[in-house]
mmCIF file of C-alpha atoms and ligand atoms in Angstrom:
data_model
loop_
_atom_site.group_PDB
_atom_site.id
_atom_site.type_symbol
_atom_site.label_atom_id
_atom_site.label_comp_id
_atom_site.label_asym_id
_atom_site.label_seq_id
_atom_site.Cartn_x
_atom_site.Cartn_y
_atom_site.Cartn_z
ATOM 1 C CA MET A 1 143.504 180.139 -52.855
ATOM 2 C CA ALA A 2 139.844 178.644 -53.784
ATOM 3 C CA PHE A 3 140.900 174.924 -55.459
ATOM 4 C CA ASP A 4 138.389 175.766 -59.247
ATOM 5 C CA ILE A 5 138.836 173.153 -61.005
ATOM 6 C CA LYS A 6 137.153 174.430 -64.120
ATOM 7 C CA LYS A 7 139.509 177.606 -64.024
ATOM 8 C CA ILE A 8 142.204 174.894 -63.461
ATOM 9 C CA ARG A 9 140.849 172.556 -66.402
ATOM 10 C CA GLU A 10 141.343 175.690 -68.771
ATOM 11 C CA ASP A 11 144.553 176.001 -68.097
ATOM 12 C CA PHE A 12 145.783 172.957 -69.384
ATOM 13 C CA PRO A 13 145.312 173.775 -73.474
ATOM 14 C CA ILE A 14 145.804 169.638 -74.208
ATOM 15 C CA LEU A 15 142.627 168.953 -72.260
ATOM 16 C CA LYS A 16 140.213 170.699 -75.068
ATOM 17 C CA ARG A 17 141.266 167.714 -77.485
ATOM 18 C CA LYS A 18 139.505 164.831 -78.457
ATOM 19 C CA MET A 19 139.641 161.112 -78.541
ATOM 20 C CA ASN A 20 137.875 159.549 -81.723
ATOM 21 C CA GLY A 21 135.404 162.939 -80.790
ATOM 22 C CA LYS A 22 135.202 162.283 -76.986
ATOM 23 C CA PRO A 23 136.837 164.246 -74.651
ATOM 24 C CA LEU A 24 139.916 163.297 -73.790
ATOM 25 C CA ILE A 25 140.264 161.678 -69.718
ATOM 26 C CA TYR A 26 144.147 161.823 -69.093
ATOM 27 C CA PHE A 27 144.154 158.961 -66.165
ATOM 28 C CA ASP A 28 148.200 158.400 -66.846
ATOM 29 C CA ASN A 29 149.402 161.597 -64.470
ATOM 30 C CA ALA A 30 151.802 158.541 -62.541
ATOM 31 C CA ALA A 31 153.586 158.267 -65.930
ATOM 32 C CA THR A 32 153.821 161.916 -66.936
ATOM 33 C CA SER A 33 151.720 164.723 -65.427
ATOM 34 C CA GLN A 34 150.051 167.413 -68.104
ATOM 35 C CA LYS A 35 151.618 170.701 -68.116
ATOM 36 C CA PRO A 36 149.842 173.993 -67.732
ATOM 37 C CA ALA A 37 149.828 176.916 -70.185
ATOM 38 C CA PRO A 38 152.221 179.047 -67.803
ATOM 39 C CA VAL A 39 154.754 176.043 -67.341
ATOM 40 C CA ILE A 40 154.827 176.626 -71.369
ATOM 41 C CA ASP A 41 154.488 180.347 -71.555
ATOM 42 C CA ALA A 42 158.278 179.848 -69.187
ATOM 43 C CA GLU A 43 159.960 177.264 -71.045
ATOM 44 C CA ARG A 44 159.065 179.775 -74.476
ATOM 45 C CA GLU A 45 159.794 182.906 -72.991
ATOM 46 C CA PHE A 46 163.144 181.630 -71.973
ATOM 47 C CA TYR A 47 163.844 180.673 -75.670
ATOM 48 C CA GLU A 48 162.537 183.328 -77.043
ATOM 49 C CA LYS A 49 163.872 185.890 -74.696
ATOM 50 C CA TYR A 50 166.672 185.385 -72.581
ATOM 51 C CA ASN A 51 168.548 182.275 -74.054
ATOM 52 C CA ALA A 52 172.416 181.577 -72.562
ATOM 53 C CA ASN A 53 174.298 179.877 -70.901
ATOM 54 C CA ILE A 54 174.614 179.832 -67.160
ATOM 55 C CA HIS A 55 177.295 180.992 -64.289
ATOM 56 C CA ARG A 56 179.566 181.711 -67.010
ATOM 57 C CA SER A 57 178.407 184.757 -69.500
ATOM 58 C CA ILE A 58 179.542 188.359 -68.388
ATOM 59 C CA HIS A 59 176.169 189.297 -71.260
ATOM 60 C CA ARG A 60 173.030 190.604 -69.940
ATOM 61 C CA LEU A 61 171.232 187.630 -71.437
ATOM 62 C CA GLY A 62 173.705 185.011 -69.324
ATOM 63 C CA GLU A 63 172.988 187.077 -66.452
ATOM 64 C CA GLU A 64 169.010 186.887 -66.438
ATOM 65 C CA ALA A 65 169.030 182.730 -67.571
ATOM 66 C CA THR A 66 171.786 182.559 -63.976
ATOM 67 C CA LYS A 67 169.496 184.769 -62.217
ATOM 68 C CA LYS A 68 165.970 182.611 -63.539
ATOM 69 C CA TYR A 69 167.606 179.383 -63.027
ATOM 70 C CA GLU A 70 168.742 180.322 -59.337
ATOM 71 C CA GLU A 71 165.180 181.499 -58.554
ATOM 72 C CA ALA A 72 163.793 177.944 -59.932
ATOM 73 C CA HIS A 73 166.455 176.440 -57.855
ATOM 74 C CA ASP A 74 165.196 178.552 -54.970
ATOM 75 C CA LYS A 75 161.689 177.646 -55.838
ATOM 76 C CA ALA A 76 162.283 174.264 -55.742
ATOM 77 C CA SER A 77 164.107 174.025 -52.078
ATOM 78 C CA LYS A 78 161.413 175.552 -50.362
ATOM 79 C CA PHE A 79 159.081 173.715 -51.902
ATOM 80 C CA ILE A 80 160.415 170.510 -49.695
ATOM 81 C CA ASN A 81 161.836 173.184 -46.796
ATOM 82 C CA ALA A 82 165.766 172.025 -47.513
ATOM 83 C CA GLY A 83 167.927 174.379 -47.617
ATOM 84 C CA PHE A 84 169.448 175.974 -51.367
ATOM 85 C CA GLU A 85 172.718 173.810 -50.925
ATOM 86 C CA GLU A 86 170.998 170.556 -50.277
ATOM 87 C CA VAL A 87 168.649 170.494 -53.763
ATOM 88 C CA VAL A 88 171.250 169.497 -56.673
ATOM 89 C CA PHE A 89 169.352 169.592 -60.025
ATOM 90 C CA THR A 90 169.358 165.774 -62.206
ATOM 91 C CA SER A 91 167.274 165.031 -65.282
ATOM 92 C CA GLY A 92 164.803 162.961 -63.069
ATOM 93 C CA THR A 93 164.364 160.660 -60.449
ATOM 94 C CA THR A 94 165.939 157.711 -62.177
ATOM 95 C CA GLU A 95 169.314 160.242 -62.595
ATOM 96 C CA SER A 96 168.608 160.849 -58.404
ATOM 97 C CA LEU A 97 168.722 157.669 -57.252
ATOM 98 C CA ASN A 98 171.943 156.662 -59.422
ATOM 99 C CA LEU A 99 173.981 159.184 -58.468
ATOM 100 C CA LEU A 100 173.520 157.926 -54.925
ATOM 101 C CA ALA A 101 173.913 154.391 -56.088
ATOM 102 C CA TYR A 102 177.628 156.100 -57.691
ATOM 103 C CA SER A 103 178.758 157.739 -54.761
ATOM 104 C CA LEU A 104 177.285 156.537 -51.736
ATOM 105 C CA GLY A 105 177.680 153.319 -53.454
ATOM 106 C CA SER A 106 182.113 154.127 -53.780
ATOM 107 C CA GLU A 107 181.634 153.573 -50.156
ATOM 108 C CA ILE A 108 179.937 150.247 -50.168
ATOM 109 C CA LYS A 109 182.456 147.120 -49.152
ATOM 110 C CA GLU A 110 181.321 143.022 -49.018
ATOM 111 C CA GLY A 111 179.136 142.223 -46.352
ATOM 112 C CA ASP A 112 177.770 145.425 -46.011
ATOM 113 C CA GLU A 113 174.170 145.433 -46.557
ATOM 114 C CA MET A 114 171.026 147.454 -48.674
ATOM 115 C CA VAL A 115 167.820 147.216 -48.380
ATOM 116 C CA ILE A 116 165.011 148.417 -50.611
ATOM 117 C CA SER A 117 161.088 147.170 -50.706
ATOM 118 C CA GLN A 118 159.687 144.214 -53.037
ATOM 119 C CA ALA A 119 157.288 146.960 -54.268
ATOM 120 C CA GLU A 120 160.119 149.329 -56.001
ATOM 121 C CA HIS A 121 160.124 150.841 -59.712
ATOM 122 C CA HIS A 122 163.227 149.791 -61.095
ATOM 123 C CA SER A 123 164.920 153.351 -60.923
ATOM 124 C CA ASN A 124 164.932 152.240 -57.148
ATOM 125 C CA PHE A 125 166.296 148.603 -57.267
ATOM 126 C CA VAL A 126 168.245 147.832 -60.458
ATOM 127 C CA GLN A 127 171.266 150.036 -59.435
ATOM 128 C CA TRP A 128 171.343 148.577 -56.218
ATOM 129 C CA GLN A 129 171.231 144.856 -57.274
ATOM 130 C CA GLN A 130 174.017 145.625 -59.490
ATOM 131 C CA LEU A 131 175.599 147.492 -56.793
ATOM 132 C CA ALA A 132 175.405 144.646 -54.654
ATOM 133 C CA LYS A 133 176.441 142.224 -56.860
ATOM 134 C CA ASN A 134 179.843 144.119 -57.786
ATOM 135 C CA LYS A 135 181.170 144.808 -54.195
ATOM 136 C CA ARG A 136 179.680 141.492 -53.232
ATOM 137 C CA ALA A 137 177.681 143.346 -50.802
ATOM 138 C CA LYS A 138 173.592 141.832 -49.690
ATOM 139 C CA LEU A 139 170.633 143.344 -50.563
ATOM 140 C CA LYS A 140 167.558 143.077 -49.086
ATOM 141 C CA PHE A 141 164.145 143.081 -49.039
ATOM 142 C CA ALA A 142 161.171 144.774 -46.697
ATOM 143 C CA GLU A 143 158.487 142.729 -47.790
ATOM 144 C CA ILE A 144 154.875 144.009 -48.918
ATOM 145 C CA THR A 145 151.499 142.488 -46.518
ATOM 146 C CA ASP A 146 148.950 140.975 -48.395
ATOM 147 C CA ASP A 147 146.994 144.150 -47.868
ATOM 148 C CA GLY A 148 150.109 145.810 -49.869
ATOM 149 C CA THR A 149 151.572 147.774 -47.397
ATOM 150 C CA LEU A 150 154.882 147.398 -45.946
ATOM 151 C CA ASP A 151 155.942 145.095 -43.171
ATOM 152 C CA LEU A 152 157.443 147.955 -40.327
ATOM 153 C CA GLY A 153 157.742 144.725 -38.233
ATOM 154 C CA GLN A 154 159.877 142.782 -40.935
ATOM 155 C CA LEU A 155 161.606 145.617 -42.138
ATOM 156 C CA SER A 156 163.179 146.502 -38.223
ATOM 157 C CA ARG A 157 164.297 142.459 -38.138
ATOM 158 C CA ILE A 158 166.262 143.103 -41.160
ATOM 159 C CA LEU A 159 167.711 145.972 -40.229
ATOM 160 C CA ASN A 160 170.979 145.866 -38.211
ATOM 161 C CA LYS A 161 174.749 147.832 -37.782
ATOM 162 C CA LYS A 162 176.016 146.405 -41.282
ATOM 163 C CA THR A 163 172.868 148.236 -43.402
ATOM 164 C CA ARG A 164 174.664 150.854 -45.060
ATOM 165 C CA ILE A 165 171.566 152.430 -47.300
ATOM 166 C CA VAL A 166 167.543 151.791 -47.066
ATOM 167 C CA SER A 167 166.239 152.692 -50.187
ATOM 168 C CA LEU A 168 162.388 152.922 -49.783
ATOM 169 C CA PHE A 169 159.152 154.577 -52.212
ATOM 170 C CA HIS A 170 156.775 157.106 -50.343
ATOM 171 C CA VAL A 171 153.990 156.453 -52.249
ATOM 172 C CA SER A 172 154.517 152.975 -54.663
ATOM 173 C CA ASN A 173 152.893 154.040 -58.342
ATOM 174 C CA VAL A 174 151.770 150.458 -58.487
ATOM 175 C CA LEU A 175 149.678 149.819 -54.949
ATOM 176 C CA GLY A 176 149.362 153.383 -54.293
ATOM 177 C CA THR A 177 150.175 152.538 -50.716
ATOM 178 C CA ILE A 178 151.551 155.989 -48.781
ATOM 179 C CA ASN A 179 154.995 154.831 -46.742
ATOM 180 C CA PRO A 180 155.106 156.469 -43.179
ATOM 181 C CA ILE A 181 158.203 158.156 -43.249
ATOM 182 C CA LYS A 182 158.785 159.580 -40.543
ATOM 183 C CA LYS A 183 158.079 156.299 -38.473
ATOM 184 C CA ILE A 184 160.303 154.391 -41.059
ATOM 185 C CA SER A 185 162.868 157.277 -40.607
ATOM 186 C CA LYS A 186 162.636 156.584 -36.532
ATOM 187 C CA ILE A 187 162.878 152.969 -36.920
ATOM 188 C CA ILE A 188 165.987 152.871 -39.274
ATOM 189 C CA LYS A 189 168.475 155.054 -37.416
ATOM 190 C CA GLU A 190 167.479 153.277 -33.975
ATOM 191 C CA LYS A 191 168.414 149.432 -35.388
ATOM 192 C CA SER A 192 171.233 150.816 -38.004
ATOM 193 C CA ASN A 193 173.885 153.731 -39.162
ATOM 194 C CA ALA A 194 172.249 153.429 -42.997
ATOM 195 C CA CYS A 195 170.875 156.892 -45.146
ATOM 196 C CA PHE A 196 167.563 156.700 -45.777
ATOM 197 C CA ILE A 197 166.646 157.616 -49.264
ATOM 198 C CA VAL A 198 163.428 158.029 -50.292
ATOM 199 C CA ASP A 199 161.462 157.922 -53.822
ATOM 200 C CA ALA A 200 159.347 160.552 -53.666
ATOM 201 C CA ALA A 201 158.242 160.245 -57.508
ATOM 202 C CA GLN A 202 154.354 159.894 -56.840
ATOM 203 C CA SER A 203 154.573 161.657 -53.862
ATOM 204 C CA ALA A 204 155.661 165.387 -54.615
ATOM 205 C CA PRO A 205 153.404 165.590 -57.301
ATOM 206 C CA HIS A 206 150.482 165.425 -54.918
ATOM 207 C CA MET A 207 151.219 166.130 -51.348
ATOM 208 C CA LYS A 208 153.339 169.069 -48.984
ATOM 209 C CA LEU A 209 156.568 167.754 -48.597
ATOM 210 C CA ASN A 210 158.878 168.308 -45.652
ATOM 211 C CA VAL A 211 162.212 166.542 -45.453
ATOM 212 C CA LYS A 212 162.837 168.165 -41.896
ATOM 213 C CA GLU A 213 159.764 166.640 -40.922
ATOM 214 C CA LEU A 214 160.435 163.297 -42.752
ATOM 215 C CA GLY A 215 163.668 163.191 -41.306
ATOM 216 C CA CYS A 216 164.903 161.551 -44.387
ATOM 217 C CA ASP A 217 168.858 161.571 -45.585
ATOM 218 C CA PHE A 218 168.099 162.247 -49.104
ATOM 219 C CA LEU A 219 165.118 162.738 -51.763
ATOM 220 C CA ALA A 220 164.204 162.458 -55.162
ATOM 221 C CA PHE A 221 161.878 163.394 -57.776
ATOM 222 C CA SER A 222 160.567 164.244 -61.290
ATOM 223 C CA GLY A 223 159.522 167.408 -62.694
ATOM 224 C CA HIS A 224 157.545 165.897 -65.060
ATOM 225 C CA LYS A 225 154.921 164.540 -63.033
ATOM 226 C CA MET A 226 154.427 167.604 -61.016
ATOM 227 C CA LEU A 227 152.958 169.768 -64.457
ATOM 228 C CA ALA A 228 156.739 170.925 -65.634
ATOM 229 C CA PRO A 229 158.363 169.591 -68.496
ATOM 230 C CA THR A 230 160.540 166.247 -68.947
ATOM 231 C CA GLY A 231 164.748 166.504 -68.086
ATOM 232 C CA ILE A 232 164.388 168.406 -65.150
ATOM 233 C CA GLY A 233 164.249 166.229 -61.662
ATOM 234 C CA VAL A 234 165.800 167.206 -57.794
ATOM 235 C CA LEU A 235 167.749 164.835 -55.320
ATOM 236 C CA TYR A 236 167.510 166.519 -51.710
ATOM 237 C CA GLY A 237 170.576 165.431 -49.241
ATOM 238 C CA LYS A 238 171.430 166.495 -45.834
ATOM 239 C CA GLN A 239 174.093 169.382 -46.702
ATOM 240 C CA GLU A 240 177.124 167.498 -44.500
ATOM 241 C CA LEU A 241 176.256 164.558 -46.257
ATOM 242 C CA LEU A 242 176.557 165.920 -49.595
ATOM 243 C CA GLU A 243 179.669 168.116 -48.567
ATOM 244 C CA LYS A 244 181.585 164.483 -48.160
ATOM 245 C CA MET A 245 180.447 162.145 -50.897
ATOM 246 C CA GLN A 246 182.391 162.077 -54.521
ATOM 247 C CA PRO A 247 180.689 163.800 -57.291
ATOM 248 C CA PHE A 248 179.169 161.648 -60.012
ATOM 249 C CA MET A 249 180.314 163.154 -63.398
ATOM 250 C CA PHE A 250 183.185 165.526 -63.732
ATOM 251 C CA GLY A 251 183.281 168.051 -65.879
ATOM 252 C CA GLY A 252 182.876 172.491 -66.496
ATOM 253 C CA GLU A 253 180.390 173.955 -63.788
ATOM 254 C CA MET A 254 181.343 171.436 -60.992
ATOM 255 C CA ILE A 255 184.777 172.739 -60.696
ATOM 256 C CA LYS A 256 185.941 175.495 -58.743
ATOM 257 C CA HIS A 257 189.576 175.874 -59.507
ATOM 258 C CA VAL A 258 191.601 172.860 -61.848
ATOM 259 C CA THR A 259 195.593 172.379 -62.582
ATOM 260 C CA PHE A 260 197.397 169.821 -63.877
ATOM 261 C CA GLU A 261 197.614 167.974 -60.846
ATOM 262 C CA ASP A 262 193.997 168.468 -59.120
ATOM 263 C CA THR A 263 190.644 169.604 -58.725
ATOM 264 C CA LYS A 264 189.157 171.612 -56.062
ATOM 265 C CA PHE A 265 184.988 171.171 -56.415
ATOM 266 C CA ASN A 266 182.365 173.679 -56.664
ATOM 267 C CA ASP A 267 179.943 174.622 -53.994
ATOM 268 C CA LEU A 268 177.018 172.587 -53.000
ATOM 269 C CA PRO A 269 174.658 172.529 -55.005
ATOM 270 C CA TRP A 270 177.005 172.671 -57.834
ATOM 271 C CA LYS A 271 179.481 170.374 -57.379
ATOM 272 C CA PHE A 272 176.449 167.840 -58.637
ATOM 273 C CA GLU A 273 175.590 169.836 -61.890
ATOM 274 C CA ALA A 274 178.505 169.248 -64.159
ATOM 275 C CA GLY A 275 178.044 170.484 -67.547
ATOM 276 C CA THR A 276 175.366 172.782 -69.149
ATOM 277 C CA ALA A 277 172.019 172.400 -66.995
ATOM 278 C CA ASN A 278 169.096 171.688 -68.508
ATOM 279 C CA ILE A 279 167.871 175.185 -68.313
ATOM 280 C CA ALA A 280 164.657 176.010 -69.366
ATOM 281 C CA GLN A 281 163.122 172.548 -67.971
ATOM 282 C CA ALA A 282 164.726 174.077 -64.627
ATOM 283 C CA ILE A 283 162.813 177.658 -65.932
ATOM 284 C CA GLY A 284 159.750 175.285 -66.810
ATOM 285 C CA LEU A 285 159.879 173.476 -62.674
ATOM 286 C CA GLY A 286 160.355 177.249 -61.419
ATOM 287 C CA ALA A 287 156.759 177.720 -63.382
ATOM 288 C CA ALA A 288 155.556 174.835 -62.048
ATOM 289 C CA ILE A 289 155.743 174.964 -58.435
ATOM 290 C CA ASP A 290 154.525 178.757 -58.507
ATOM 291 C CA TYR A 291 151.459 176.541 -60.120
ATOM 292 C CA LEU A 292 151.440 174.241 -57.306
ATOM 293 C CA ASN A 293 151.464 176.197 -54.390
ATOM 294 C CA LYS A 294 148.648 178.642 -55.936
ATOM 295 C CA ALA A 295 146.050 175.871 -56.156
ATOM 296 C CA GLY A 296 147.639 174.689 -52.621
ATOM 297 C CA MET A 297 149.286 170.953 -52.236
ATOM 298 C CA GLN A 298 147.156 170.433 -49.595
ATOM 299 C CA ASN A 299 143.990 171.161 -51.628
ATOM 300 C CA ILE A 300 145.697 169.371 -54.581
ATOM 301 C CA GLU A 301 146.548 166.478 -52.081
ATOM 302 C CA ARG A 302 142.786 166.202 -50.743
ATOM 303 C CA HIS A 303 141.602 166.578 -53.997
ATOM 304 C CA ASP A 304 143.918 163.328 -55.783
ATOM 305 C CA ALA A 305 143.024 161.324 -52.526
ATOM 306 C CA GLU A 306 139.506 162.171 -52.768
ATOM 307 C CA LEU A 307 139.274 161.085 -56.496
ATOM 308 C CA ALA A 308 141.301 158.065 -55.635
ATOM 309 C CA LYS A 309 139.096 156.508 -53.376
ATOM 310 C CA TYR A 310 135.848 157.159 -55.004
ATOM 311 C CA CYS A 311 137.675 155.656 -58.050
ATOM 312 C CA TYR A 312 138.512 152.607 -55.700
ATOM 313 C CA ARG A 313 134.978 152.205 -54.575
ATOM 314 C CA LEU A 314 133.062 152.259 -57.885
ATOM 315 C CA LEU A 315 135.661 149.457 -59.147
ATOM 316 C CA ASP A 316 135.313 147.744 -56.007
ATOM 317 C CA SER A 317 131.563 147.381 -56.857
ATOM 318 C CA MET A 318 131.894 146.719 -60.115
ATOM 319 C CA GLY A 319 132.563 142.807 -59.011
ATOM 320 C CA ASP A 320 134.448 142.002 -61.456
ATOM 321 C CA VAL A 321 137.971 144.266 -61.016
ATOM 322 C CA GLU A 322 140.342 143.097 -59.002
ATOM 323 C CA ILE A 323 142.071 146.357 -57.769
ATOM 324 C CA TYR A 324 145.767 145.700 -56.004
ATOM 325 C CA GLY A 325 146.656 147.527 -52.779
ATOM 326 C CA PRO A 326 145.051 148.849 -49.773
ATOM 327 C CA GLU A 327 141.717 151.260 -50.123
ATOM 328 C CA GLU A 328 144.050 153.951 -47.986
ATOM 329 C CA ARG A 329 145.923 155.478 -50.792
ATOM 330 C CA ASN A 330 147.171 158.160 -52.289
ATOM 331 C CA SER A 331 146.276 159.070 -56.016
ATOM 332 C CA LEU A 332 146.079 156.021 -58.251
ATOM 333 C CA VAL A 333 144.257 152.739 -58.709
ATOM 334 C CA SER A 334 146.034 149.885 -60.242
ATOM 335 C CA PHE A 335 143.544 146.987 -61.316
ATOM 336 C CA ASN A 336 142.624 143.858 -63.883
ATOM 337 C CA VAL A 337 139.211 143.588 -64.698
ATOM 338 C CA LYS A 338 139.022 139.275 -64.669
ATOM 339 C CA ASN A 339 140.214 137.127 -67.419
ATOM 340 C CA VAL A 340 140.978 140.542 -69.566
ATOM 341 C CA HIS A 341 144.657 141.135 -70.303
ATOM 342 C CA ALA A 342 145.466 144.770 -69.007
ATOM 343 C CA HIS A 343 146.350 145.731 -72.862
ATOM 344 C CA ASP A 344 143.198 144.745 -73.815
ATOM 345 C CA THR A 345 141.670 146.302 -71.109
ATOM 346 C CA ALA A 346 143.519 149.831 -72.169
ATOM 347 C CA ALA A 347 143.036 149.412 -75.769
ATOM 348 C CA VAL A 348 139.086 149.666 -75.094
ATOM 349 C CA LEU A 349 139.219 152.209 -72.497
ATOM 350 C CA ASP A 350 141.558 154.380 -75.331
ATOM 351 C CA SER A 351 138.700 153.970 -78.150
ATOM 352 C CA GLU A 352 136.585 155.695 -75.035
ATOM 353 C CA GLY A 353 138.967 158.626 -75.746
ATOM 354 C CA ILE A 354 140.535 157.399 -70.987
ATOM 355 C CA ALA A 355 144.261 157.525 -71.562
ATOM 356 C CA VAL A 356 145.106 154.538 -68.708
ATOM 357 C CA ARG A 357 148.757 152.522 -68.571
ATOM 358 C CA ALA A 358 149.143 148.871 -68.974
ATOM 359 C CA GLY A 359 151.747 146.665 -67.953
ATOM 360 C CA HIS A 360 154.036 145.814 -65.287
ATOM 361 C CA HIS A 361 154.780 149.811 -64.886
ATOM 362 C CA CYS A 362 158.527 149.852 -63.845
ATOM 363 C CA ALA A 363 157.820 147.016 -61.190
ATOM 364 C CA MET A 364 158.557 143.717 -62.822
ATOM 365 C CA PRO A 365 159.159 141.849 -59.414
ATOM 366 C CA LEU A 366 155.754 143.068 -57.719
ATOM 367 C CA HIS A 367 154.077 141.894 -60.731
ATOM 368 C CA SER A 368 155.472 138.663 -59.970
ATOM 369 C CA LEU A 369 154.666 138.794 -56.042
ATOM 370 C CA LEU A 370 150.999 139.529 -57.028
ATOM 371 C CA GLY A 371 151.548 137.111 -59.773
ATOM 372 C CA ILE A 372 149.648 139.054 -62.577
ATOM 373 C CA PRO A 373 152.070 139.592 -65.622
ATOM 374 C CA ALA A 374 150.384 143.168 -66.101
ATOM 375 C CA SER A 375 147.671 145.505 -64.322
ATOM 376 C CA ALA A 376 145.807 148.685 -65.708
ATOM 377 C CA ARG A 377 146.461 151.758 -63.550
ATOM 378 C CA ALA A 378 144.464 154.897 -63.390
ATOM 379 C CA SER A 379 146.640 157.598 -62.072
ATOM 380 C CA PHE A 380 144.556 161.083 -61.635
ATOM 381 C CA TYR A 381 145.489 165.145 -60.943
ATOM 382 C CA LEU A 382 144.770 168.007 -59.592
ATOM 383 C CA TYR A 383 142.246 168.950 -62.997
ATOM 384 C CA ASN A 384 140.850 165.066 -62.958
ATOM 385 C CA THR A 385 137.154 164.948 -61.137
ATOM 386 C CA LYS A 386 134.370 162.598 -60.511
ATOM 387 C CA GLU A 387 132.135 162.786 -63.612
ATOM 388 C CA GLU A 388 136.070 161.424 -65.893
ATOM 389 C CA ILE A 389 136.378 158.431 -62.941
ATOM 390 C CA ASP A 390 132.433 157.621 -63.774
ATOM 391 C CA ALA A 391 133.098 157.579 -67.484
ATOM 392 C CA LEU A 392 135.775 154.747 -66.612
ATOM 393 C CA GLY A 393 132.927 153.010 -65.444
ATOM 394 C CA GLU A 394 131.275 152.874 -67.700
ATOM 395 C CA GLY A 395 134.367 152.037 -70.370
ATOM 396 C CA LEU A 396 135.141 148.857 -67.494
ATOM 397 C CA LYS A 397 131.598 147.879 -68.343
ATOM 398 C CA LYS A 398 131.915 147.717 -72.377
ATOM 399 C CA VAL A 399 135.492 145.821 -71.604
ATOM 400 C CA SER A 400 133.641 142.774 -69.718
ATOM 401 C CA LYS A 401 131.085 142.994 -72.603
ATOM 402 C CA VAL A 402 133.776 142.641 -74.888
ATOM 403 C CA PHE A 403 135.387 139.976 -73.199
ATOM 404 C CA SER A 404 132.645 138.126 -71.439
HETATM 405 N N1 LIG B 1 159.984 155.479 -58.743
HETATM 406 C C1 LIG B 1 158.403 155.475 -59.231
HETATM 407 C C2 LIG B 1 157.767 155.587 -58.259
HETATM 408 C C3 LIG B 1 157.862 156.004 -60.257
HETATM 409 O O1 LIG B 1 156.789 155.819 -60.363
HETATM 410 C C4 LIG B 1 159.614 156.830 -61.534
HETATM 411 C C5 LIG B 1 158.323 156.978 -62.470
HETATM 412 N N2 LIG B 1 157.265 155.923 -63.100
HETATM 413 C C6 LIG B 1 160.412 156.233 -60.941
HETATM 414 C C7 LIG B 1 160.888 156.201 -59.948
HETATM 415 C C8 LIG B 1 161.016 157.268 -62.190
HETATM 416 O O2 LIG B 1 160.679 158.261 -62.433
HETATM 417 P P1 LIG B 1 161.546 158.961 -63.934
HETATM 418 O O3 LIG B 1 161.126 158.586 -64.672
HETATM 419 O O4 LIG B 1 160.609 160.203 -64.375
HETATM 420 O O5 LIG B 1 163.289 159.293 -63.363
#
């Protein structure tokens, strides 16, 4: 399908809103994306036509809901080239990564080592830090160079046979840096026996992922950043690893047989999906994946990277804007107008109808490394345009004028 941005924009009802009489320019996609009509319709249709619990009802509604839920599972598996058994639905990246910290964490012993980078989102940071504290294990940090990329030489040097877990971002939610996951997988396998976890929250919405090619053991992402509703996300894990892992939560759905003495757990992926699932949200995710596939992930990747580059160059040419991270980036640009707090920048832009994020973007350690309390972030998706970025440029000129 041709990538027709005019048509795409028509599919997103929220983009018709006016802000202060101006067209809404939504540049906060890294926080959450907007939703197209087919996703909203899919969720509504579930509640209007076949709302029922799944996997346990003999009646027709239950069967229809189960079929649609399992179809969504199938679409999510194919989206990243994983097997059906290898994709677990969670509430999002945060739950996926906590599930891993709990299940893999039960095997961590005193003196074991874990590695994350200095630029991780708190949801790929705090649980490893706490796990290390609780188990007297060591948490090491892969360093970020001055140009905002991961220092692969330093990463290689801190890996050894004691390293049990390496968990890294694919695309940084602050720097926009794209980590070379395939290359990193190789380095990890050469130097250690560690499990390699990829936080794909900022890559899955924007690039075609193939877990077989990436070579990671686990990968996590959130539906709401890729056109789907909130409350649904994915944990991919290699089948042989998921088979061996302890469930994260116990209860209904995740069991095969329960006696007074013991429990036999359910088959994959249901072993990791205790309790009533987020059924409507999962069906919404299925519709979102259909939408992304139709637009073409390669088209989306090219479009979003082009916008990020255009924005980087525009902001760079302004003279009083500091940009964080390398020029080669995926879909977002974090910056500060010199001598202006990011919150003030965002407030002025908001008055122009432009929504950007301002703050530490759940990456406080990285911001302290950068020596700044906060940054503003413009993040793009398939419905954004260069004209909107030009408007951001004009908005930033106003910021400079107001605060000079
Ligand atoms: N990792 C990264 C890189 C992110 O950008 C985010 C969301 N900002 C998360 C993890 C957490 O995602 P969620 O809040 O959807 O669980």
